[in-house]
């Protein structure tokens, strides 16, 4: 695959690895958080940790949109789909997320709920056009990457007068989650949880640009390097972070310059601003309530807002007590530190948020890396 | 049963549809069987019009396998449910190193299914069986009400014979053995997905559906002591290797760089967020054999049109955890795990 294989070249990876090893100061350690699930997946899938020196530790952040979706919202979605005459259109990776009462969307489907898997918001619109007798609700989740397509769907529905289409909006914002982690007591109380720098989001940054991260670099003095999702992108970003830390810099740098600009995608930003506004607070699974961290549909589009249309109220549902996802998401613990990991909590029977999607820290470690635990223990 | 053809209007294969009478045991069913199934499969056992087939088997141990086919769409690039149902069961029998001889075919038809499509499917089965030298000797037809089926479901059962001295089984992989695959991985699953999702950019990828028994015969002739053969259908290569690792109580290490995968298949999987290792094949096999036999087997496979792209992809080792691992092209190492549920597209 042209333009992709080049970023997966094993020979180049070894060259980069040796340079990172040479540049990393053996007298110190480097704690780097990759925010995005896409990075977590790439790191595990390509075995990047194997190529790094021991004093560089990667911390898997909360950037998996499926993982951070609170149980209460999945419960809402299931209730909607169980309703008479409602078709719920969902992204594939939401299907297995466990909800209350042992249910998930895939199990609800087996019990008669009308759940259709889609790969885009446009497909949800098509279902609405083809089923005028049904209410079609698009279960919109994701960070800034999937938000513009949802806005486009709502605007198209309005233009077409598609009265049976609505959106159950669960879009969340990356910068507020990063701020939440940086504000957490473990990170602020210096020395408890070292967090030296961030590998910044790839696809999210194509939309929002690199500017929103400048605040973190300045305010919290943490370097951010925006990186693509290919393994060489990640390694190059690690090298750039190591350099910044060695030189005492805390800047926003852009490794993913082939797709990300400082300003981002203005057209997409305008679309999002037209349809959505900030929520005062939103629950993140694993992080709890995070202020100004999510979007809702503006009142002038209330007709397409499923929350408004169906009077949806979300009840908070506590995570299992044994689950350490919150601590894992903030880098306080690693997957294997959790008693539930690999015993009662597996990708087939996920209990915590980090195990529900292949991009979650626990699922990635279980699926690709748990042989290391077997060797170690 | 004698049918006076002069008084019966022939089945309308052009515009007709399956209705409940085609499964009711009455004249309509008899007519459908005679004009479609008996005519297409055309052999002495079906012509005898019994509810069973009686045949003698050559010496050796009998191998039997069954497979139900529920594919959607029914027609896909490179094949259809008809030839798939023949190849699938022939391959299951062949993976014992056996020569497949006879098949049965059970049809569950949905009321309203176009007879023209049914005829296309049956003719495709007949063609596949003829090419494979296997006879479809007995069958059954049932009709379910509209909405209770998905057009047509087909179950086939196959019988074959394996000669003495050939002992191929999933529990025989041993540390030191080599792992081979017979060709390009993931073609079938991607062709089906492309058909289902109407992915125009995936045009040109066709299903690999094929009967593998002749390739197997060639391999067994070269190396009778093959340890394991299995066709990596649902769940792809990754699932098959995990099954064998568990059955044999061993670990495996494969090399990503040695896996034969078409670049178009990689591209479609990349686009949909899927992993070709978990995508279904219908005309490929995995072979595990002693290290000293691997090269000879590879050459035998490559001499067959269905094994042209065969490759040695890894080795078996001791591992109490029975992990299947892969050295990535990137230089790292990771588990190739069991699939969690169905493989679903990722959004990020």
XYZ file of C-alpha atoms in Angstrom:
725
model
C 0.000 0.000 0.000
C 1.624 3.133 -1.249
C 1.839 5.937 1.346
C 1.149 3.500 4.188
C 3.855 0.825 3.934
C 6.460 3.573 4.040
C 5.318 4.345 7.581
C 5.576 0.695 8.679
C 9.118 -0.001 7.502
C 10.889 -2.289 9.966
C 14.362 -1.232 8.822
C 13.632 2.433 9.414
C 12.069 1.509 12.756
C 15.337 -0.074 13.911
C 17.290 3.003 12.834
C 14.862 5.246 14.718
C 14.956 2.939 17.735
C 18.732 3.120 17.936
C 18.628 6.903 17.672
C 16.022 7.122 20.427
C 18.143 4.846 22.604
C 21.199 7.011 21.954
C 19.400 10.271 22.674
C 17.479 9.135 25.742
C 19.331 10.148 28.895
C 19.926 6.978 30.909
C 20.022 9.053 34.100
C 16.342 9.929 33.827
C 13.028 8.379 32.796
C 10.448 9.542 30.263
C 6.746 9.072 30.982
C 4.857 9.782 27.793
C 1.091 9.551 27.414
C -0.446 8.732 24.078
C -3.910 10.177 24.351
C -5.538 8.377 21.444
C -6.804 4.823 21.245
C -5.474 4.769 17.697
C -1.953 5.227 19.049
C -2.518 2.663 21.784
C -3.615 0.186 19.133
C -0.604 0.909 16.906
C 1.829 0.658 19.833
C 0.464 -2.742 20.857
C -0.100 -4.113 17.394
C 3.368 -3.311 16.091
C 5.121 -4.058 19.341
C 6.644 -0.560 19.580
C 7.361 -0.907 23.312
C 9.822 -3.712 22.433
C 11.885 -1.251 20.436
C 12.209 1.373 23.173
C 14.758 1.599 25.985
C 13.496 0.660 29.452
C 13.449 4.237 30.726
C 10.800 5.327 28.208
C 7.371 4.338 29.474
C 4.228 4.787 27.439
C 1.016 5.542 29.337
C -2.215 4.772 27.539
C -4.616 7.700 27.804
C -8.412 7.957 27.671
C -8.685 8.631 23.948
C -10.860 5.698 23.015
C -14.349 7.112 22.393
C -16.037 3.769 22.958
C -14.233 3.165 26.248
C -15.124 6.503 27.815
C -18.818 6.252 26.987
C -20.632 5.979 30.329
C -22.800 2.916 30.955
C -25.872 5.116 31.474
C -25.703 6.372 27.895
C -25.516 2.815 26.518
C -28.528 1.979 28.691
C -30.327 4.928 27.067
C -29.415 3.662 23.608
C -30.675 0.172 24.408
C -33.951 1.546 25.778
C -34.389 3.542 22.588
C -33.678 0.539 20.370
C -36.070 -1.658 22.363
C -38.778 0.943 21.745
C -41.505 0.228 19.254
C -40.795 1.496 15.747
C -37.303 2.792 16.512
C -34.228 1.788 14.522
C -30.934 2.623 16.227
C -27.986 3.139 13.856
C -24.650 2.563 15.618
C -20.941 2.342 14.845
C -19.704 -1.252 14.955
C -17.421 -0.891 17.931
C -20.300 0.202 20.223
C -22.084 -3.089 19.742
C -20.328 -5.066 22.461
C -19.988 -2.403 25.168
C -21.504 -3.866 28.335
C -24.478 -2.013 29.796
C -26.635 -2.547 32.859
C -28.424 -5.832 33.454
C -25.875 -7.863 31.515
C -27.049 -6.278 28.267
C -25.160 -4.754 25.352
C -26.459 -3.502 22.024
C -25.549 -6.815 20.398
C -27.479 -8.724 23.091
C -30.394 -6.291 22.889
C -30.479 -6.952 19.142
C -30.827 -10.661 19.825
C -33.779 -9.813 22.088
C -35.543 -7.995 19.290
C -34.144 -4.455 19.454
C -33.781 -2.834 16.052
C -30.059 -2.138 15.947
C -28.257 -1.560 12.648
C -24.494 -1.340 12.359
C -23.300 1.545 10.182
C -19.885 2.805 9.126
C -20.952 6.434 8.659
C -23.595 8.982 9.613
C -24.562 9.051 5.925
C -25.594 5.415 6.182
C -27.864 6.277 9.115
C -29.507 8.930 6.934
C -30.058 6.355 4.200
C -31.798 4.054 6.692
C -34.068 6.961 7.674
C -34.941 7.678 4.039
C -35.686 4.005 3.371
C -37.827 3.531 6.503
C -40.136 6.548 6.683
C -42.538 4.639 8.953
C -39.786 4.223 11.631
C -37.967 6.625 13.901
C -34.271 6.304 13.028
C -31.862 7.390 15.764
C -28.148 7.725 15.047
C -26.115 6.859 18.149
C -23.404 9.486 17.635
C -20.185 8.886 19.551
C -16.596 9.931 19.147
C -14.159 12.788 19.488
C -13.756 15.738 17.146
C -13.098 13.344 14.243
C -16.615 11.933 14.043
C -18.413 15.132 15.091
C -18.370 16.957 11.706
C -20.026 14.017 9.871
C -22.775 14.028 12.510
C -23.275 17.776 11.903
C -23.464 17.122 8.179
C -26.141 14.451 8.753
C -28.260 16.782 10.884
C -27.995 19.598 8.342
C -28.891 17.213 5.510
C -31.890 15.898 7.467
C -33.082 19.449 8.038
C -32.624 20.361 4.386
C -34.536 17.271 3.257
C -37.213 17.615 5.926
C -36.389 14.098 7.110
C -38.731 14.135 10.081
C -38.021 10.563 11.243
C -34.273 11.125 11.776
C -32.631 12.186 15.018
C -29.244 11.990 16.714
C -28.430 10.763 20.222
C -25.373 12.940 20.715
C -22.432 11.689 22.801
C -19.623 13.600 21.153
C -16.779 14.478 23.502
C -13.826 16.857 23.373
C -10.168 15.939 23.531
C -8.613 19.074 25.082
C -10.921 19.000 28.106
C -10.002 15.386 28.826
C -6.289 16.179 28.640
C -6.853 19.122 30.998
C -8.731 16.829 33.362
C -5.798 14.424 33.513
C -3.324 17.251 34.064
C -5.523 18.637 36.847
C -5.872 15.265 38.580
C -4.311 15.142 42.043
C -1.884 12.354 41.128
C -0.365 14.401 38.329
C -0.456 17.765 40.089
C 1.085 16.501 43.304
C 4.522 16.322 41.824
C 6.189 12.950 41.888
C 3.142 10.775 42.508
C 2.493 10.102 38.855
C 5.127 11.426 36.540
C 3.712 12.575 33.229
C 6.358 14.235 31.129
C 4.725 14.767 27.765
C 1.965 13.879 25.341
C 1.795 12.166 21.988
C -1.016 14.278 20.550
C -4.013 12.928 18.586
C -3.761 12.279 14.853
C -7.207 12.361 13.312
C -8.660 14.666 15.955
C -5.930 17.192 15.211
C -6.706 17.205 11.484
C -10.014 18.789 12.537
C -9.095 21.005 15.501
C -5.530 21.817 14.428
C -2.488 22.004 16.673
C -3.401 25.316 18.314
C -5.658 23.943 21.101
C -2.657 22.097 22.595
C -0.539 25.218 22.943
C -2.317 25.917 26.218
C -1.062 22.642 27.751
C 2.464 23.268 26.675
C 2.416 26.735 28.237
C 0.201 26.314 31.279
C 1.358 22.887 32.425
C 4.822 22.951 30.847
C 4.288 19.645 29.103
C 5.554 19.086 25.568
C 3.012 17.822 23.020
C 3.965 16.173 19.732
C 1.053 15.516 17.387
C 1.651 12.191 15.633
C 0.071 10.100 12.882
C -1.319 6.638 13.653
C 1.352 4.673 11.793
C 4.072 3.044 13.873
C 6.928 5.145 12.462
C 4.884 8.271 13.231
C 4.664 7.184 16.848
C 8.387 6.451 17.075
C 9.352 9.726 15.488
C 7.045 11.548 17.944
C 8.703 9.742 20.862
C 12.088 10.885 19.589
C 10.823 14.471 19.312
C 9.456 14.338 22.864
C 12.720 12.929 24.201
C 14.579 15.806 22.539
C 12.215 18.436 23.950
C 12.541 16.971 27.448
C 16.322 16.746 27.171
C 16.476 20.369 26.113
C 13.992 21.524 28.728
C 11.477 22.667 26.147
C 7.682 22.350 26.416
C 6.282 23.133 22.990
C 3.655 21.875 20.595
C 5.360 20.158 17.688
C 3.693 18.538 14.733
C 5.052 15.227 13.470
C 1.850 14.641 11.455
C 2.431 17.662 9.236
C 1.242 15.754 6.182
C -2.323 16.091 7.505
C -2.423 18.552 10.429
C -2.126 22.350 10.302
C -2.110 24.824 13.174
C -5.616 26.006 12.338
C -7.140 22.632 11.471
C -10.092 22.100 9.167
C -12.010 25.388 9.240
C -14.917 24.080 7.212
C -15.463 21.234 9.653
C -15.149 23.593 12.622
C -17.825 25.885 11.149
C -20.191 22.943 10.610
C -19.726 21.765 14.190
C -20.245 25.271 15.586
C -23.445 25.595 13.568
C -25.068 22.481 15.020
C -23.483 21.865 18.439
C -22.821 23.721 21.674
C -20.887 22.872 24.845
C -22.424 20.838 27.655
C -21.662 22.142 31.127
C -20.521 18.728 32.204
C -20.463 15.175 30.892
C -19.637 11.857 32.497
C -16.602 10.022 31.135
C -16.299 6.393 32.008
C -13.122 6.050 34.028
C -12.717 9.808 34.616
C -16.104 10.747 36.067
C -17.794 14.112 35.426
C -15.576 16.359 33.308
C -16.652 20.018 32.927
C -17.207 21.388 29.416
C -16.022 18.153 27.864
C -18.864 17.256 25.517
C -21.243 18.650 22.930
C -25.004 18.761 22.656
C -27.272 19.718 19.791
C -28.302 23.400 19.690
C -31.932 24.262 20.377
C -32.602 25.346 16.791
C -31.949 21.733 15.773
C -33.911 20.276 18.705
C -36.194 18.450 16.279
C -33.215 16.250 15.389
C -32.058 15.822 18.974
C -33.086 12.388 20.253
C -32.566 13.513 23.870
C -35.202 16.192 23.329
C -37.452 14.100 21.136
C -37.616 11.040 23.394
C -37.136 12.834 26.720
C -33.984 10.855 27.490
C -32.642 11.039 31.026
C -29.330 9.422 31.881
C -28.872 7.692 35.194
C -25.317 7.407 36.444
C -24.170 3.793 36.720
C -21.130 3.024 38.865
C -18.313 0.903 37.494
C -17.480 -2.397 39.141
C -15.539 -1.781 42.360
C -12.689 -4.090 41.364
C -12.156 -2.101 38.169
C -9.012 0.066 38.046
C -9.817 1.750 34.731
C -9.855 5.242 36.206
C -6.334 4.813 37.574
C -5.139 3.135 34.373
C -6.500 5.986 32.237
C -4.591 8.519 34.324
C -1.424 6.456 34.185
C -1.490 5.679 37.917
C -1.724 1.940 37.274
C -1.011 -0.471 34.464
C -3.472 -3.087 33.186
C -1.681 -5.939 34.937
C -1.943 -4.068 38.278
C -5.714 -4.601 38.178
C -6.954 -7.718 39.944
C -9.769 -8.110 37.439
C -7.468 -7.952 34.385
C -7.345 -11.229 32.516
C -9.340 -13.024 35.193
C -12.935 -11.841 35.278
C -12.293 -8.944 32.894
C -11.331 -10.044 29.370
C -12.274 -8.787 25.898
C -14.988 -11.467 25.812
C -16.371 -10.495 29.224
C -15.319 -6.869 29.700
C -16.045 -5.251 33.046
C -14.175 -1.975 32.779
C -14.042 0.669 30.105
C -10.453 -0.062 29.054
C -11.395 -3.594 28.028
C -14.441 -2.847 25.890
C -12.876 -1.720 22.626
C -9.730 -2.940 20.897
C -8.343 0.578 21.358
C -8.681 0.477 25.134
C -5.467 0.130 27.130
C -6.457 -3.172 28.771
C -7.889 -4.749 25.617
C -4.800 -3.808 23.608
C -2.513 -5.239 26.275
C -4.625 -8.387 26.610
C -4.915 -8.972 22.871
C -1.352 -8.226 21.822
C 0.944 -8.065 24.804
C -0.099 -10.338 27.651
C 2.576 -12.899 26.776
C 4.990 -10.448 28.410
C 3.155 -10.806 31.728
C 3.390 -14.585 31.379
C 7.149 -14.290 30.876
C 7.517 -11.848 33.764
C 5.335 -13.699 36.196
C -43.355 -41.843 -8.559
C -44.219 -41.326 -12.214
C -45.013 -37.872 -13.482
C -47.009 -37.580 -16.676
C -45.162 -34.680 -18.098
C -47.784 -34.033 -20.746
C -50.230 -32.880 -18.079
C -47.861 -30.789 -15.976
C -46.850 -27.290 -16.802
C -43.069 -27.096 -16.447
C -41.719 -25.132 -13.482
C -41.515 -21.450 -14.366
C -37.861 -20.879 -13.609
C -37.911 -17.460 -15.219
C -40.583 -15.687 -13.171
C -41.664 -18.249 -10.581
C -41.012 -18.065 -6.871
C -40.700 -20.594 -4.104
C -44.015 -21.092 -2.322
C -45.117 -23.312 0.546
C -46.182 -26.093 -1.835
C -42.546 -26.647 -2.846
C -41.842 -28.054 0.578
C -45.145 -29.761 1.306
C -44.300 -33.172 -0.103
C -46.862 -32.869 -2.868
C -46.643 -32.738 -6.606
C -45.062 -29.286 -6.745
C -42.191 -30.516 -4.615
C -41.712 -33.650 -6.664
C -41.699 -31.566 -9.803
C -39.123 -29.141 -8.432
C -36.883 -32.007 -7.366
C -37.112 -33.693 -10.719
C -36.790 -30.660 -12.953
C -34.152 -28.916 -10.912
C -32.124 -31.059 -8.523
C -32.189 -34.437 -10.305
C -31.608 -32.801 -13.677
C -28.714 -30.663 -12.476
C -26.910 -33.161 -10.248
C -27.578 -35.945 -12.767
C -26.404 -39.231 -11.248
C -27.640 -42.798 -10.824
C -28.348 -42.423 -7.092
C -30.705 -39.473 -7.507
C -32.270 -41.088 -10.574
C -33.200 -44.049 -8.367
C -35.583 -41.658 -6.526
C -35.037 -43.105 -3.064
C -34.863 -41.110 0.173
C -31.326 -42.387 0.597
C -28.303 -43.250 -1.500
C -26.617 -46.642 -1.302
C -22.997 -47.018 -2.318
C -19.901 -49.083 -1.654
C -16.727 -47.423 -0.383
C -13.176 -48.265 -1.389
C -10.908 -49.664 1.347
C -9.656 -47.290 4.038
C -11.155 -45.304 6.899
C -14.312 -43.314 6.262
C -14.211 -39.553 6.826
C -17.412 -37.563 7.243
C -17.996 -33.823 7.609
C -20.959 -31.465 7.521
C -21.267 -27.745 6.950
C -24.222 -25.340 6.826
C -24.021 -22.285 4.620
C -25.844 -19.039 5.383
C -23.817 -16.509 3.409
C -25.144 -13.056 2.546
C -25.091 -11.916 -0.228
C -25.932 -15.229 -1.924
C -24.029 -14.190 -5.034
C -20.651 -12.561 -4.566
C -17.606 -11.815 -6.712
C -15.986 -15.135 -7.549
C -18.817 -17.426 -6.487
C -22.135 -18.013 -4.787
C -23.637 -20.018 -1.942
C -23.995 -23.015 -4.290
C -20.357 -23.665 -5.178
C -19.348 -22.548 -1.685
C -21.504 -25.252 -0.096
C -19.831 -27.913 -2.246
C -16.258 -26.648 -1.784
C -16.669 -26.109 1.955
C -17.617 -29.687 2.747
C -15.204 -31.229 0.241
C -12.437 -29.260 1.970
C -13.486 -30.382 5.444
C -13.245 -34.006 4.267
C -9.995 -33.357 2.409
C -8.336 -31.886 5.523
C -8.131 -35.447 6.863
C -6.035 -36.297 3.820
C -9.098 -38.098 2.437
C -10.495 -38.375 -1.064
C -14.038 -36.958 -0.962
C -16.546 -39.151 -2.815
C -20.166 -38.352 -2.042
C -22.180 -35.377 -0.835
C -25.681 -34.836 0.472
C -27.433 -31.483 0.128
C -30.217 -30.099 2.338
C -31.984 -26.901 1.301
C -34.024 -24.568 3.461
C -35.792 -22.189 1.108
C -37.648 -19.041 2.056
C -41.115 -18.552 0.650
C -40.920 -15.985 -2.152
C -37.336 -16.804 -3.188
C -36.992 -16.431 -6.979
C -36.736 -19.813 -8.725
C -34.334 -18.253 -11.210
C -31.886 -17.610 -8.365
C -32.424 -21.090 -6.987
C -31.650 -22.587 -10.368
C -28.473 -20.502 -10.638
C -27.379 -21.761 -7.233
C -28.179 -25.418 -7.963
C -26.388 -25.283 -11.293
C -23.382 -23.765 -9.591
C -23.389 -26.643 -7.090
C -23.659 -29.180 -9.891
C -20.784 -27.571 -11.729
C -18.604 -27.466 -8.605
C -19.342 -31.109 -7.795
C -18.644 -32.224 -11.358
C -15.331 -30.387 -11.439
C -14.377 -31.952 -8.136
C -15.387 -35.443 -9.226
C -17.809 -35.779 -6.313
C -21.460 -36.829 -6.659
C -24.368 -35.190 -4.810
C -26.294 -38.385 -4.148
C -29.106 -37.507 -1.743
C -30.883 -34.392 -0.573
C -33.792 -32.686 1.092
C -35.855 -29.551 0.568
C -37.878 -27.606 3.111
C -39.661 -24.285 2.719
C -40.082 -21.761 5.564
C -42.500 -18.835 5.560
C -41.403 -15.509 4.189
C -39.360 -13.627 6.784
C -38.192 -16.809 8.512
C -35.168 -17.471 6.319
C -32.648 -15.483 4.342
C -33.459 -16.675 0.819
C -31.732 -20.025 0.974
C -29.682 -21.983 3.498
C -27.760 -25.039 2.325
C -26.368 -27.854 4.403
C -24.007 -30.322 2.785
C -22.511 -33.460 4.259
C -19.598 -35.230 2.673
C -18.123 -38.705 2.852
C -14.647 -39.712 1.794
C -11.985 -42.320 2.413
C -8.516 -41.874 3.834
C -5.840 -44.499 3.159
C -4.060 -46.323 5.993
C -0.865 -44.629 7.109
C -2.206 -41.124 6.795
C -2.928 -39.637 10.219
C -3.677 -35.940 9.899
C -5.216 -34.328 12.962
C -5.330 -30.978 14.763
C -3.662 -32.421 17.862
C -0.454 -33.472 16.118
C 1.444 -30.163 15.901
C 4.783 -30.641 17.673
C 7.534 -28.264 18.777
C 9.906 -27.746 15.864
C 7.220 -28.252 13.206
C 6.847 -25.731 10.398
C 3.624 -23.896 9.503
C 2.670 -23.438 5.838
C -0.252 -21.716 4.103
C -1.324 -22.507 0.551
C -1.807 -18.966 -0.752
C -3.162 -15.421 -0.483
C -5.145 -14.782 2.683
C -8.431 -12.963 3.161
C -9.766 -12.891 -0.414
C -13.124 -14.524 0.362
C -14.020 -12.408 3.368
C -13.090 -9.178 1.627
C -15.030 -10.123 -1.528
C -18.108 -10.817 0.638
C -17.701 -7.577 2.590
C -17.201 -5.618 -0.614
C -20.405 -7.148 -1.968
C -22.314 -6.499 1.255
C -21.165 -2.915 1.789
C -21.111 -2.113 -1.942
C -17.496 -0.999 -1.689
C -16.686 0.018 -5.213
C -13.004 0.521 -4.489
C -12.762 -3.151 -3.593
C -13.837 -4.292 -7.044
C -11.503 -6.823 -8.547
C -11.147 -8.885 -5.375
C -12.876 -12.218 -5.891
C -13.588 -15.054 -3.494
C -11.006 -17.835 -3.488
C -13.693 -20.529 -3.108
C -12.214 -23.795 -4.416
C -12.051 -27.526 -3.723
C -8.678 -28.368 -2.229
C -8.695 -32.176 -2.318
C -6.421 -32.465 -5.349
C -3.878 -30.145 -3.761
C -4.096 -32.260 -0.607
C -3.632 -35.476 -2.616
C -0.503 -34.028 -4.170
C 0.820 -33.060 -0.744
C 0.047 -36.424 0.857
C 1.727 -38.196 -2.064
C 4.921 -36.236 -1.327
C 4.750 -36.375 2.472
C 2.320 -38.944 3.905
C 3.241 -37.894 7.441
C 1.671 -34.416 7.366
C 0.775 -33.601 10.974
C -2.084 -31.094 10.603
C -4.236 -29.736 7.781
C -7.052 -27.243 8.256
C -8.851 -24.754 6.058
C -8.858 -21.288 7.663
C -12.467 -20.344 6.922
C -14.471 -18.304 9.463
C -12.177 -16.348 11.759
C -9.320 -16.636 9.267
C -5.752 -17.832 9.787
C -5.549 -16.420 13.324
C -8.490 -18.460 14.576
C -7.311 -21.650 12.874
C -3.813 -21.378 14.372
C -5.276 -20.738 17.830
C -7.511 -23.806 17.477
C -4.562 -25.987 16.519
C -2.307 -24.523 19.239
C -4.915 -25.363 21.872
C -5.687 -28.794 20.440
C -2.001 -29.744 20.264
C -0.996 -27.945 23.476
C 1.760 -25.912 21.797
C 2.710 -22.313 21.006
C 3.388 -20.835 17.579
C 5.408 -17.982 16.160
C 4.610 -16.660 12.694
C 6.391 -14.003 10.658
C 4.235 -11.134 9.409
C 6.585 -10.521 6.481
C 6.050 -14.049 5.172
C 2.234 -13.930 5.167
C 0.890 -13.889 1.615
C -1.780 -11.149 1.443
C -2.820 -9.235 -1.672
C -2.178 -5.511 -1.442
C -5.832 -4.783 -2.378
C -6.997 -6.978 0.502
C -4.658 -5.184 2.894
C -6.001 -1.866 1.614
C -9.674 -2.779 2.104
C -8.944 -4.134 5.588
C -7.030 -0.969 6.385
C -9.956 1.141 5.252
C -12.509 -0.827 7.273
C -10.266 -1.230 10.314
C -10.091 -5.017 9.950
C -7.186 -7.433 10.230
C -6.635 -9.782 7.240
C -5.468 -12.474 9.667
C -9.063 -12.803 10.865
C -10.745 -12.645 7.475
C -12.298 -15.819 6.025
C -10.812 -17.949 3.259
C -12.650 -20.650 1.279
C -9.879 -22.062 -0.883
C -6.807 -22.063 1.344
C -5.298 -24.490 3.786
C -2.876 -24.379 6.689
C -0.410 -27.248 6.886
C 1.834 -28.220 9.785
C 4.603 -30.724 9.231
C 7.998 -31.778 10.508
C 10.759 -29.306 9.742
C 12.557 -31.712 7.410
C 9.428 -32.105 5.258
C 8.580 -28.426 4.955
C 10.575 -27.583 1.838
C 9.401 -30.658 -0.061
C 5.795 -29.880 0.822
C 6.192 -26.249 -0.170
C 7.436 -27.310 -3.587
C 4.569 -29.788 -3.994
C 2.070 -27.073 -3.067
C 3.567 -24.523 -5.431
C 3.334 -27.028 -8.291
C -0.480 -26.980 -7.915
C -2.484 -24.046 -9.309
C -4.254 -23.688 -5.939
C -0.959 -23.580 -4.055
C 1.024 -21.286 -6.313
C 1.526 -18.646 -3.613
C 2.189 -21.116 -0.799
C 4.630 -20.027 1.896
C 6.289 -21.246 5.086
C 5.056 -18.705 7.608
C 6.332 -19.849 10.973
C 7.114 -22.588 13.436
C 5.663 -24.465 16.401
C 7.310 -24.320 19.818
C 6.637 -25.334 23.401
C 4.414 -22.903 25.293
C 2.304 -23.789 28.293
C 0.024 -20.806 27.545
C -0.541 -21.946 23.924
C -0.015 -18.434 22.580
C 0.110 -17.804 18.863
C 2.572 -14.966 18.413
C 3.745 -12.965 15.446
C 6.987 -11.161 14.769
C 5.652 -7.981 13.173
C 7.126 -6.585 9.983
C 8.006 -3.652 12.162
C 10.317 -5.707 14.354
C 8.165 -6.114 17.465
C 6.360 -9.170 18.731
C 2.704 -9.576 19.568
C -0.014 -12.097 20.237
C -2.335 -13.151 17.450
C -5.267 -13.807 19.725
C -8.639 -15.454 19.433
C -11.197 -13.141 17.915
C -13.486 -11.431 20.403
C -16.956 -11.944 18.983
C -17.247 -10.850 15.385
C -14.620 -8.621 13.837
C -16.182 -5.151 13.761
C -15.019 -2.064 11.897
C -13.295 0.531 14.082
C -14.261 4.192 13.942
C -10.908 5.825 14.693
